[in-house]
Tab-separated table of C-alpha atoms and ligand atoms in Angstrom:
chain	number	residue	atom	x	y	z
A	13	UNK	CA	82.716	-42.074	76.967
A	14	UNK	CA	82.997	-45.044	79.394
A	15	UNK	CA	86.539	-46.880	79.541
A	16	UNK	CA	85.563	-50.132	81.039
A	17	UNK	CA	82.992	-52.205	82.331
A	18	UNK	CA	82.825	-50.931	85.927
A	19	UNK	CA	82.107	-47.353	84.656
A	20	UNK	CA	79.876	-48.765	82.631
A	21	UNK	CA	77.868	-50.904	85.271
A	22	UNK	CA	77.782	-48.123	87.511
A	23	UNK	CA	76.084	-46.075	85.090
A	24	UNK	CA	73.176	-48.912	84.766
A	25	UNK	CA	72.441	-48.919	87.729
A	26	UNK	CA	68.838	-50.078	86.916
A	27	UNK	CA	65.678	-49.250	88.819
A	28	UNK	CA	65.941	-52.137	91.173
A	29	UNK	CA	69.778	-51.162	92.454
A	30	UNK	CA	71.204	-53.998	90.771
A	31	UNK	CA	74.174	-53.782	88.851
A	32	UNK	CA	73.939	-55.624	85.526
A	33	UNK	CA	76.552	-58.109	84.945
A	34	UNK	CA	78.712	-56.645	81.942
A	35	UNK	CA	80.405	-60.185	80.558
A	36	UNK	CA	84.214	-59.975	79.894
A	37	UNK	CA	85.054	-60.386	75.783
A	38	UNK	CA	85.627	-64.185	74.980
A	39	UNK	CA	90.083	-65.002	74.118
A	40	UNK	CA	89.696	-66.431	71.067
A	41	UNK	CA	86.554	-64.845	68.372
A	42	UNK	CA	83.337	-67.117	67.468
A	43	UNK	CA	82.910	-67.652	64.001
A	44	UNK	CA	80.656	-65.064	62.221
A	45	UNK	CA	77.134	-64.950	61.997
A	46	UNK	CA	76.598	-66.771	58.333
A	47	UNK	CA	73.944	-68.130	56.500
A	48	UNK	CA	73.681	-70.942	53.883
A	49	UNK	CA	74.949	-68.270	50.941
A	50	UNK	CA	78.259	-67.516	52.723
A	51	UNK	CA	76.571	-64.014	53.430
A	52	UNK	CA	78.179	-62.629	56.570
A	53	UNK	CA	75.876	-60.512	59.250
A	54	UNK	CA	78.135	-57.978	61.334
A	55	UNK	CA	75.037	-55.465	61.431
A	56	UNK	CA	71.956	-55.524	64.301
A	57	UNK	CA	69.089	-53.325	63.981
A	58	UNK	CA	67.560	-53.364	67.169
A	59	UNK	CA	63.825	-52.002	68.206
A	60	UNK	CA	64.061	-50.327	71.543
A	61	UNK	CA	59.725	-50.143	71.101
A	62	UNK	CA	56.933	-50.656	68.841
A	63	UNK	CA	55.417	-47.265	70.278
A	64	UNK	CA	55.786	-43.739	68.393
A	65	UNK	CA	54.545	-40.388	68.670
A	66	UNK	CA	53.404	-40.109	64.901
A	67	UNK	CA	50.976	-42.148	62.916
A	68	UNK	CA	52.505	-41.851	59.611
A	69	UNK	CA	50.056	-43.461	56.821
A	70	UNK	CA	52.634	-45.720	55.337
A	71	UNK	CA	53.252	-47.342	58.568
A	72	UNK	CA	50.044	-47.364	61.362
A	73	UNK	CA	46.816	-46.027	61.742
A	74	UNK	CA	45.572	-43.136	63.718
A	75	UNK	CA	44.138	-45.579	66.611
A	76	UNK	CA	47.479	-47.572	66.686
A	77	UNK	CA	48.513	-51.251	66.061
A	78	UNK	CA	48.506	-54.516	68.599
A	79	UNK	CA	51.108	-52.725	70.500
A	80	UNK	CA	52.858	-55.289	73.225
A	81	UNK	CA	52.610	-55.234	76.632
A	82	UNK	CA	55.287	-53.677	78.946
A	83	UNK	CA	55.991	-57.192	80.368
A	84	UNK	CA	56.731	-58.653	77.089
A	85	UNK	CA	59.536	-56.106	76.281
A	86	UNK	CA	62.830	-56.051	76.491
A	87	UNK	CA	64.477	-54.461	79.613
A	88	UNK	CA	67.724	-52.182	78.808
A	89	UNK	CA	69.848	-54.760	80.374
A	90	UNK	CA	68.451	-57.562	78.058
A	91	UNK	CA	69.033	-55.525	75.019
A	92	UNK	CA	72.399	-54.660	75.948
A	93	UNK	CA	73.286	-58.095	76.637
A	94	UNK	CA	71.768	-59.313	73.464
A	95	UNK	CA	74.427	-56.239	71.563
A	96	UNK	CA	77.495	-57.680	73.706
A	97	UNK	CA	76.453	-61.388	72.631
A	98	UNK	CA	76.603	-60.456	68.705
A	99	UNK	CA	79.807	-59.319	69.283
A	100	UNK	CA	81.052	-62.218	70.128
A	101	UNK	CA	80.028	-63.618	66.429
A	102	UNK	CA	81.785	-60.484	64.668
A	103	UNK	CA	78.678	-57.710	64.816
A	104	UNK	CA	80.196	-54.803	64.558
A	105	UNK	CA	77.615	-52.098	64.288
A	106	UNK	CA	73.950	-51.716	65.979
A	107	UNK	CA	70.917	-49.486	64.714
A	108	UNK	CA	68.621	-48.400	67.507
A	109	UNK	CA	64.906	-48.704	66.049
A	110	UNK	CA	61.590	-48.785	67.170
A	111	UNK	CA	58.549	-47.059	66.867
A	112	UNK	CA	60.739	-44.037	67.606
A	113	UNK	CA	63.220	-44.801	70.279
A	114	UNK	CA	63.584	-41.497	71.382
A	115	UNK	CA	60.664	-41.756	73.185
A	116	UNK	CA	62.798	-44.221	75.560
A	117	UNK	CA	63.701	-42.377	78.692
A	118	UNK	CA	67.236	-44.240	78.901
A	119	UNK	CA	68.109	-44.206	75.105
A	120	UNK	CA	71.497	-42.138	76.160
A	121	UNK	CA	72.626	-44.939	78.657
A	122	UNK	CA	71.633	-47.741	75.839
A	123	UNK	CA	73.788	-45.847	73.246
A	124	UNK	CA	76.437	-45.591	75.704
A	125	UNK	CA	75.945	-49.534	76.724
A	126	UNK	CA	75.917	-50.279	73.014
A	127	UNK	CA	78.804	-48.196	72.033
A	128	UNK	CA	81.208	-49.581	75.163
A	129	UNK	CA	80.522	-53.266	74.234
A	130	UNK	CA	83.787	-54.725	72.971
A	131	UNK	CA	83.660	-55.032	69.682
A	132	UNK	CA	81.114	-52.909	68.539
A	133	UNK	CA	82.855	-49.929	66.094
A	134	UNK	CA	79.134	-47.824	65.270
A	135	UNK	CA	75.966	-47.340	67.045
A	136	UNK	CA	73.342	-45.263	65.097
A	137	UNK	CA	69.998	-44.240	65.511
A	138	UNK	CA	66.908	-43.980	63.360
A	139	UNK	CA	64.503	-41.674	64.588
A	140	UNK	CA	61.707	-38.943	63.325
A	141	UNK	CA	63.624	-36.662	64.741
A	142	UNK	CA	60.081	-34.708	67.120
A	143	UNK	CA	62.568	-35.342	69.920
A	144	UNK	CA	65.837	-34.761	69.128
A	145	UNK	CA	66.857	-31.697	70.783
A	146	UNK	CA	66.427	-33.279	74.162
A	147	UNK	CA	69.143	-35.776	73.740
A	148	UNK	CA	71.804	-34.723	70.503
A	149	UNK	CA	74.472	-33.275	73.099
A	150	UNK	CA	73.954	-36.306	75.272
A	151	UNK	CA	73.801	-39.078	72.498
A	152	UNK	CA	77.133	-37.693	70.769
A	153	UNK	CA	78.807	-37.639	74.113
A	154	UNK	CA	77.630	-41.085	74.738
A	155	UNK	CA	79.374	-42.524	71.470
A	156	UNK	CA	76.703	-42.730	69.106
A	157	UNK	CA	78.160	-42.118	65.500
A	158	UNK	CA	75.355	-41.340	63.144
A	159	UNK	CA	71.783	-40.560	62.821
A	160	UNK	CA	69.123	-41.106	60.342
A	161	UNK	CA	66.314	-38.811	60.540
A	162	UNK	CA	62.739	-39.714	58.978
A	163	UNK	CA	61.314	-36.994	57.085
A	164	UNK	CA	59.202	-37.874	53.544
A	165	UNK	CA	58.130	-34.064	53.085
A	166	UNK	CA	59.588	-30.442	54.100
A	167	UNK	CA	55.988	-29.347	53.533
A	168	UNK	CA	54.000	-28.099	56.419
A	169	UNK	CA	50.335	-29.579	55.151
A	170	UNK	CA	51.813	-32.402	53.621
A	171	UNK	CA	54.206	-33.156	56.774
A	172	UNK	CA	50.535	-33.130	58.485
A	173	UNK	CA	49.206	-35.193	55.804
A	174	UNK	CA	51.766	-38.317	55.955
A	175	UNK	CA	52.333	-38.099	59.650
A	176	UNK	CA	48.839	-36.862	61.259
A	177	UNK	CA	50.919	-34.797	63.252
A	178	UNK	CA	52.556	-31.621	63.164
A	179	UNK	CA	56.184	-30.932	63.464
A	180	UNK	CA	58.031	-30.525	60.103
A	181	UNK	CA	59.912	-27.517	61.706
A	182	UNK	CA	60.845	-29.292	64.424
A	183	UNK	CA	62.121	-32.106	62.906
A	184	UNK	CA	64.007	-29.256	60.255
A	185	UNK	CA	65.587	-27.987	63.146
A	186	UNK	CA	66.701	-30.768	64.480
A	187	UNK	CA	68.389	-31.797	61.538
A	188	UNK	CA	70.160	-28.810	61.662
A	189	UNK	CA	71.309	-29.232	65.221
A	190	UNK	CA	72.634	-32.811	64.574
A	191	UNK	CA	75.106	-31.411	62.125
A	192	UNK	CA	75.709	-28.078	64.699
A	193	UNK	CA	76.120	-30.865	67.611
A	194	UNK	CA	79.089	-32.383	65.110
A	195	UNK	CA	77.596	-35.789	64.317
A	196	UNK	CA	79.591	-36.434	61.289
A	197	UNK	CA	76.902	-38.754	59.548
A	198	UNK	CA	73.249	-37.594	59.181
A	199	UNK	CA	70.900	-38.681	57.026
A	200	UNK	CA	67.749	-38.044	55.918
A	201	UNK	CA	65.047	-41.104	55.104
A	202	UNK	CA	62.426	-39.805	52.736
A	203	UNK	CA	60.365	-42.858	51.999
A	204	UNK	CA	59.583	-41.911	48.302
A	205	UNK	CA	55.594	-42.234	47.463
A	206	UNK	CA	53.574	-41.648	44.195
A	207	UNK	CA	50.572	-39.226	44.939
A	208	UNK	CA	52.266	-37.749	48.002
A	209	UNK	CA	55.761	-36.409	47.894
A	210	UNK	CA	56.979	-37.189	43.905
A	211	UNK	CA	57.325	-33.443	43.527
A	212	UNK	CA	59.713	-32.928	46.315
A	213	UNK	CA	62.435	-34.989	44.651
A	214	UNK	CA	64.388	-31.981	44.263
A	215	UNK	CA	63.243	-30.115	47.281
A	216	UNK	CA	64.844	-32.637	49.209
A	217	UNK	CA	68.088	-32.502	46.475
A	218	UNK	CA	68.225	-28.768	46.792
A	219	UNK	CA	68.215	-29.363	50.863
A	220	UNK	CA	71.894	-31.008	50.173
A	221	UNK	CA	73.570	-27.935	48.404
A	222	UNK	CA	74.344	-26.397	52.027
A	223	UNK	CA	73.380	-29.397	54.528
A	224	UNK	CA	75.975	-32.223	54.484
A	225	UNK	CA	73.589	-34.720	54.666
A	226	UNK	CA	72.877	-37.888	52.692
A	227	UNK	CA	69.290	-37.733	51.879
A	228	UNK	CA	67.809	-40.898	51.153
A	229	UNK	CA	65.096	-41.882	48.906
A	230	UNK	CA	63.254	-44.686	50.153
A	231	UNK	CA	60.626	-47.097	47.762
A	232	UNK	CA	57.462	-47.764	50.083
A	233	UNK	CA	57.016	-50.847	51.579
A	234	UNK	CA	54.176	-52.997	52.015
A	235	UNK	CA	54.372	-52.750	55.992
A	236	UNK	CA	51.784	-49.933	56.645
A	237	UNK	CA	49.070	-51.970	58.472
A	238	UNK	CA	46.958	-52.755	55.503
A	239	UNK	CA	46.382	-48.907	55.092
A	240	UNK	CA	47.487	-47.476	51.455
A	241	UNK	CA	49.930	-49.892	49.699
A	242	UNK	CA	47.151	-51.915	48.880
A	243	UNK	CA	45.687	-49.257	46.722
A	244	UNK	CA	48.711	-49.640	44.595
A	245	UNK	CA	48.719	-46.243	43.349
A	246	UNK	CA	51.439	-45.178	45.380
A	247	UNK	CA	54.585	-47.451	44.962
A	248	UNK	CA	57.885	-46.086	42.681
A	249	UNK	CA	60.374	-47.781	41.759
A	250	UNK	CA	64.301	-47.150	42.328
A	251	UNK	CA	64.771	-47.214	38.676
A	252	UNK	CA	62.122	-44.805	38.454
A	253	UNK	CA	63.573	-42.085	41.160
A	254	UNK	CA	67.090	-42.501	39.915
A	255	UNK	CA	65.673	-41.922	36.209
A	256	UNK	CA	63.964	-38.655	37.973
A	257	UNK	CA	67.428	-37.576	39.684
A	258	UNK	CA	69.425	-38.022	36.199
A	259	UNK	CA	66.616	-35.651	34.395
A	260	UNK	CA	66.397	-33.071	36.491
A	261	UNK	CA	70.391	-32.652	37.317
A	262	UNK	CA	72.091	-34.341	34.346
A	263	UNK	CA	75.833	-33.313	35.083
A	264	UNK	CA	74.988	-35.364	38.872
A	265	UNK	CA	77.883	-37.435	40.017
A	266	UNK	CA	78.489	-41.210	41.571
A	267	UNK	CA	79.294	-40.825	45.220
A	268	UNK	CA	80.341	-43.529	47.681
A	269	UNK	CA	77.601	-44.902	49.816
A	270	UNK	CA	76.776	-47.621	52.004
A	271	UNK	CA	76.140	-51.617	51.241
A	272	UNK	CA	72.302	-50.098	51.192
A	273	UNK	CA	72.276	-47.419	49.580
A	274	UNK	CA	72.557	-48.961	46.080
A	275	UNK	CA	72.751	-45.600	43.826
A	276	UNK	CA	74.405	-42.945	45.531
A	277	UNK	CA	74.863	-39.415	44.000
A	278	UNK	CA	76.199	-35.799	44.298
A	279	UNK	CA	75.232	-32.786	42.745
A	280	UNK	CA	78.411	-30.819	41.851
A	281	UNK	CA	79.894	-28.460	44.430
A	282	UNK	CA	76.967	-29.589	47.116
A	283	UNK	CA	77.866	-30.066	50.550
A	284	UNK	CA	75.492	-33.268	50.538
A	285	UNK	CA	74.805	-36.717	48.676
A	286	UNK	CA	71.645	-38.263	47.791
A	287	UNK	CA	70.976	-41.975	47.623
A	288	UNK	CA	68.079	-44.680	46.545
A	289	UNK	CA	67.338	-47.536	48.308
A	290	UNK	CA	65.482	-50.250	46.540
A	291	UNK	CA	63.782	-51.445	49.670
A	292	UNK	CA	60.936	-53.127	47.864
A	293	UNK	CA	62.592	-54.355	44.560
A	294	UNK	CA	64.872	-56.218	46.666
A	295	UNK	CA	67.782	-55.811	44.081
A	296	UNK	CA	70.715	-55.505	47.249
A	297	UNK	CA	69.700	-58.911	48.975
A	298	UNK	CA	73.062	-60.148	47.694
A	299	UNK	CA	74.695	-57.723	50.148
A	300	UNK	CA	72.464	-58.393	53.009
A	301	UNK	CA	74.249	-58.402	56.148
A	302	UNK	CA	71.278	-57.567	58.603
A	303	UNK	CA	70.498	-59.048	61.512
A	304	UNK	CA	66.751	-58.036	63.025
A	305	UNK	CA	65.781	-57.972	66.899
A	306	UNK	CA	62.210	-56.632	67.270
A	307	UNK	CA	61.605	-54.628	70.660
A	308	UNK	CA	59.675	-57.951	71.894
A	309	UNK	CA	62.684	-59.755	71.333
A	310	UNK	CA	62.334	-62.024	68.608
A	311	UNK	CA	64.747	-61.991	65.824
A	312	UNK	CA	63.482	-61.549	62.023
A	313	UNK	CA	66.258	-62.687	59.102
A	314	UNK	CA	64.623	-60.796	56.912
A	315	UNK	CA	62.636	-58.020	56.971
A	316	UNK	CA	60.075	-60.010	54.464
A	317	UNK	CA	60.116	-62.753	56.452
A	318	UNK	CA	57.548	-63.849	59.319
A	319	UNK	CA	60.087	-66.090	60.705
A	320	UNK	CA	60.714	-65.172	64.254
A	321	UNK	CA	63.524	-66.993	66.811
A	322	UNK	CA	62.000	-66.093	70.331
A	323	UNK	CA	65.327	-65.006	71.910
A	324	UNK	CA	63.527	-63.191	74.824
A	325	UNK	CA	62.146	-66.695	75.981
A	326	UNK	CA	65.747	-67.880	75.617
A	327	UNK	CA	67.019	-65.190	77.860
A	328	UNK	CA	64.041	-65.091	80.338
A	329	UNK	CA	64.210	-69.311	80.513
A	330	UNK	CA	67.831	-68.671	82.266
A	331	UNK	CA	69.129	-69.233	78.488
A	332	UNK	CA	73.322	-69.261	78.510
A	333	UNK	CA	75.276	-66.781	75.842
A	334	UNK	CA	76.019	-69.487	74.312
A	335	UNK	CA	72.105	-70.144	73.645
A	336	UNK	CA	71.576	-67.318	72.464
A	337	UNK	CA	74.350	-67.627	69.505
A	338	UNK	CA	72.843	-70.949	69.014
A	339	UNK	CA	69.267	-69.237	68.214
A	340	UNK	CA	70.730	-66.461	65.808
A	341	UNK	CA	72.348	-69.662	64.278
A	342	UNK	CA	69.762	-71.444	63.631
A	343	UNK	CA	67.779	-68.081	62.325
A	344	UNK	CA	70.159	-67.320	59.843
A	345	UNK	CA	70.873	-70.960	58.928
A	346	UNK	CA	67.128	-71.096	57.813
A	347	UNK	CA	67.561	-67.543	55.833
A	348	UNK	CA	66.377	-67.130	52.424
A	349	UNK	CA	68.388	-66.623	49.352
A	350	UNK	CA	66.272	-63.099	49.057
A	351	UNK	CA	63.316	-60.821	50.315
A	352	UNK	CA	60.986	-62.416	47.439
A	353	UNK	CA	61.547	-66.003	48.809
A	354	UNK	CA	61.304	-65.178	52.260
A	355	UNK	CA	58.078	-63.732	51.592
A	356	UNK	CA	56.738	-66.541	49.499
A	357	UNK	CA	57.995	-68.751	52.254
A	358	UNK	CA	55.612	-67.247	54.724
A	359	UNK	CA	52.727	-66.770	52.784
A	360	UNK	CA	52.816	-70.420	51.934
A	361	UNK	CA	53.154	-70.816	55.619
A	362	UNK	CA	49.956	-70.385	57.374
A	363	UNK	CA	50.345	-70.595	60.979
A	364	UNK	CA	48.010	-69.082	62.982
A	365	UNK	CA	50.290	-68.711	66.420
A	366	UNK	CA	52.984	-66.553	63.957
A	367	UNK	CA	52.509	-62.652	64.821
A	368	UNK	CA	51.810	-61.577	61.683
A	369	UNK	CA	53.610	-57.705	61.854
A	370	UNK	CA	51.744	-55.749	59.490
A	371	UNK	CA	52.881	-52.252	60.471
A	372	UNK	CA	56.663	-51.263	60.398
A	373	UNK	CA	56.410	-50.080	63.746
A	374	UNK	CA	55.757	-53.615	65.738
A	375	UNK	CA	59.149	-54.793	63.079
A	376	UNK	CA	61.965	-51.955	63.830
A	377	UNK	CA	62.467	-51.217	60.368
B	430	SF4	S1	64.859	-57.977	51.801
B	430	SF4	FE1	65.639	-59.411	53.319
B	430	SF4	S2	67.394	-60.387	52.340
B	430	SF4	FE2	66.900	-58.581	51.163
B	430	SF4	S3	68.234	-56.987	52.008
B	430	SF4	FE3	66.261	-56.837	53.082
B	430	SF4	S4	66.517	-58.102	54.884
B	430	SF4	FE4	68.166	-58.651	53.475
């Protein structure tokens, strides 16, 4: 773990020889990150790439999306810089996103970045988990605190099915070695779809008797590139999965969970929890405290929203800290009151030059 900035700039050393300029903490704090609700936004998920070695069918098709060019990235230093500048406005923990960000050759030294920046108490990682045994020794040594593996079925064919890949023992196994590698908080996302994976509701429960693991149910999204939530045949509501969960185990408990994870429960005597999260009814925007930076570096205050604040311009233009605050400012001053009106807001928007982001991938999640 790195004890101060030095350490830490020595171990940045990026491919050109610099050495980054790690900014000293401000005296006195900014005020928070706010919007026009008094909602306060201490949280960053941050895409470290839009690219991903699966092509799962509720997010991107076989061939891909519009990925962006290399160029048009952000660099390790930028992303770290844009972590230590949310700081400053009371962030407290970062989410490493992408596509899959273990497919980043330096996603130990940006954990470790991320998790020496002053004020930052979490760094976590969402990932699918294909690559995980490269780095878990590495990442828990470099300070990150939890991860969230992406896993919608334990079922070989089906696995293959949802992710046109194979790898569900891999990914199984890797699980496994999180908790063996002592991260204390692993989780498993399970995006919950109709027609797919309904009948693994208490596969996935069962998983928890022995794993200590939150396993998350997920409602789909409408951000898979136009491929199957248009069918409409697929979608199921939180309501719906938490009516499931109380059926099958009616003596299941209330267990604590996060600002997200809305309904959070425990079998009796499991080692595990299991949680919903109403990601498309939209029912915890009252609690939203997220702030988006996509791997292109523009920031999304919502993840229904088409919105975007360019902050890579700002920061490529010669843009000061304090321009940067100013632009997640002004992005979360023009925030929504929830998902439904941000999305309204856009469709009623047509502007051509906006990036429409069809695919989760090219968003972060
Ligand atoms: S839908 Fe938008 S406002 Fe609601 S929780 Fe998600 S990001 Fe926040």
């Amino acid at each position: 773990m790195f004890q101060n900035n030095s350490n830490l700039a020595e171990s940045l050393h990026t491919a050109s020889g610099e050495t980054p300029v790690i900014p000293a903490p401000r005296s006195s704090p900014l005020p928070p990150l706010q919007d026009t609700f008094g909602r306060t936004f201490d949280y960053v998920r941050i895409a470290v790439t839009d690219r991903c070695n699966l092509r799962c069918t509720y997010c991107m098709p076989e061939e891909g999306v519009e990925f962006r060019h290399r160029d048009e990235m952000l660099t390790a230093e930028e992303t770290l810089r844009i972590i230590s500048v949310l700081a400053k406005v009371g962030v407290k923990k970062v989410r490493f996103t992408g596509g899959e960000p273990t497919i980043r050759k330096d996603i130990v030294n940006l954990v470790a970045g991320a998790a020496a920046t002053p004020g930052i108490k979490g760094v976590h990682l969402t990932t699918n988990g294909l690559l995980l045994h490269r780095y878990a020794k590495d990442l828990l040594d470099a300070g990150l605190t939890g991860i969230n593996v992406s896993l919608d079925s334990m079922d070989t064919d089906r696995f293959m099915r949802i992710t046109r890949r194979p790898g569900v023992d891999t990914v199984l196994n890797n699980i496994k070695l999180a908790l063996d590698t002592g991260f204390q908080r692993v989780k498993v996302n399970a995006v919950f779809m109709q027609g797919f994976n309904e009948d693994e509701l208490e596969r996935f429960t069962e998983y928890t008797k022995d794993h200590a693991v939150t396993v998350r149910f997920i409602e789909f999204m409408p951000f898979d590139a136009e491929q199957i939530w248009s069918t409409g045949d697929h979608f199921t509501s939180a309501e719906t999965i938490v009516a499931r969960i109380k059926a099958r185990y009616p003596d299941i408990g209330p267990a604590p969970g996060t600002r997200t994870e809305h309904h959070t429960f425990k079998v009796p005597g499991y080692a595990g929890k299991i949680a919903v999260i109403p990601a498309f009814t939209r029912s915890l925007c009252g609690n939203c405290s997220r702030i988006r930076v996509t791997a292109d570096g523009s920031i999304r205050n919502c993840l229904y929203s088409d919105d975007e604040y360019n902050l890579r311009q700002v920061m490529r233009q010669g843009g000061s800290d304090d321009d940067m605050i100013a632009l997640f400012r002004k992005a979360f001053a023009d925030k929504a009151i929830d998902g439904y009106e941000a999305k309204k807001r856009s469709d009623a928007k047509v502007d051509i030059t906006q990036l429409h982001r069809g695919s989760m991938t090219q968003i972060g999640g």
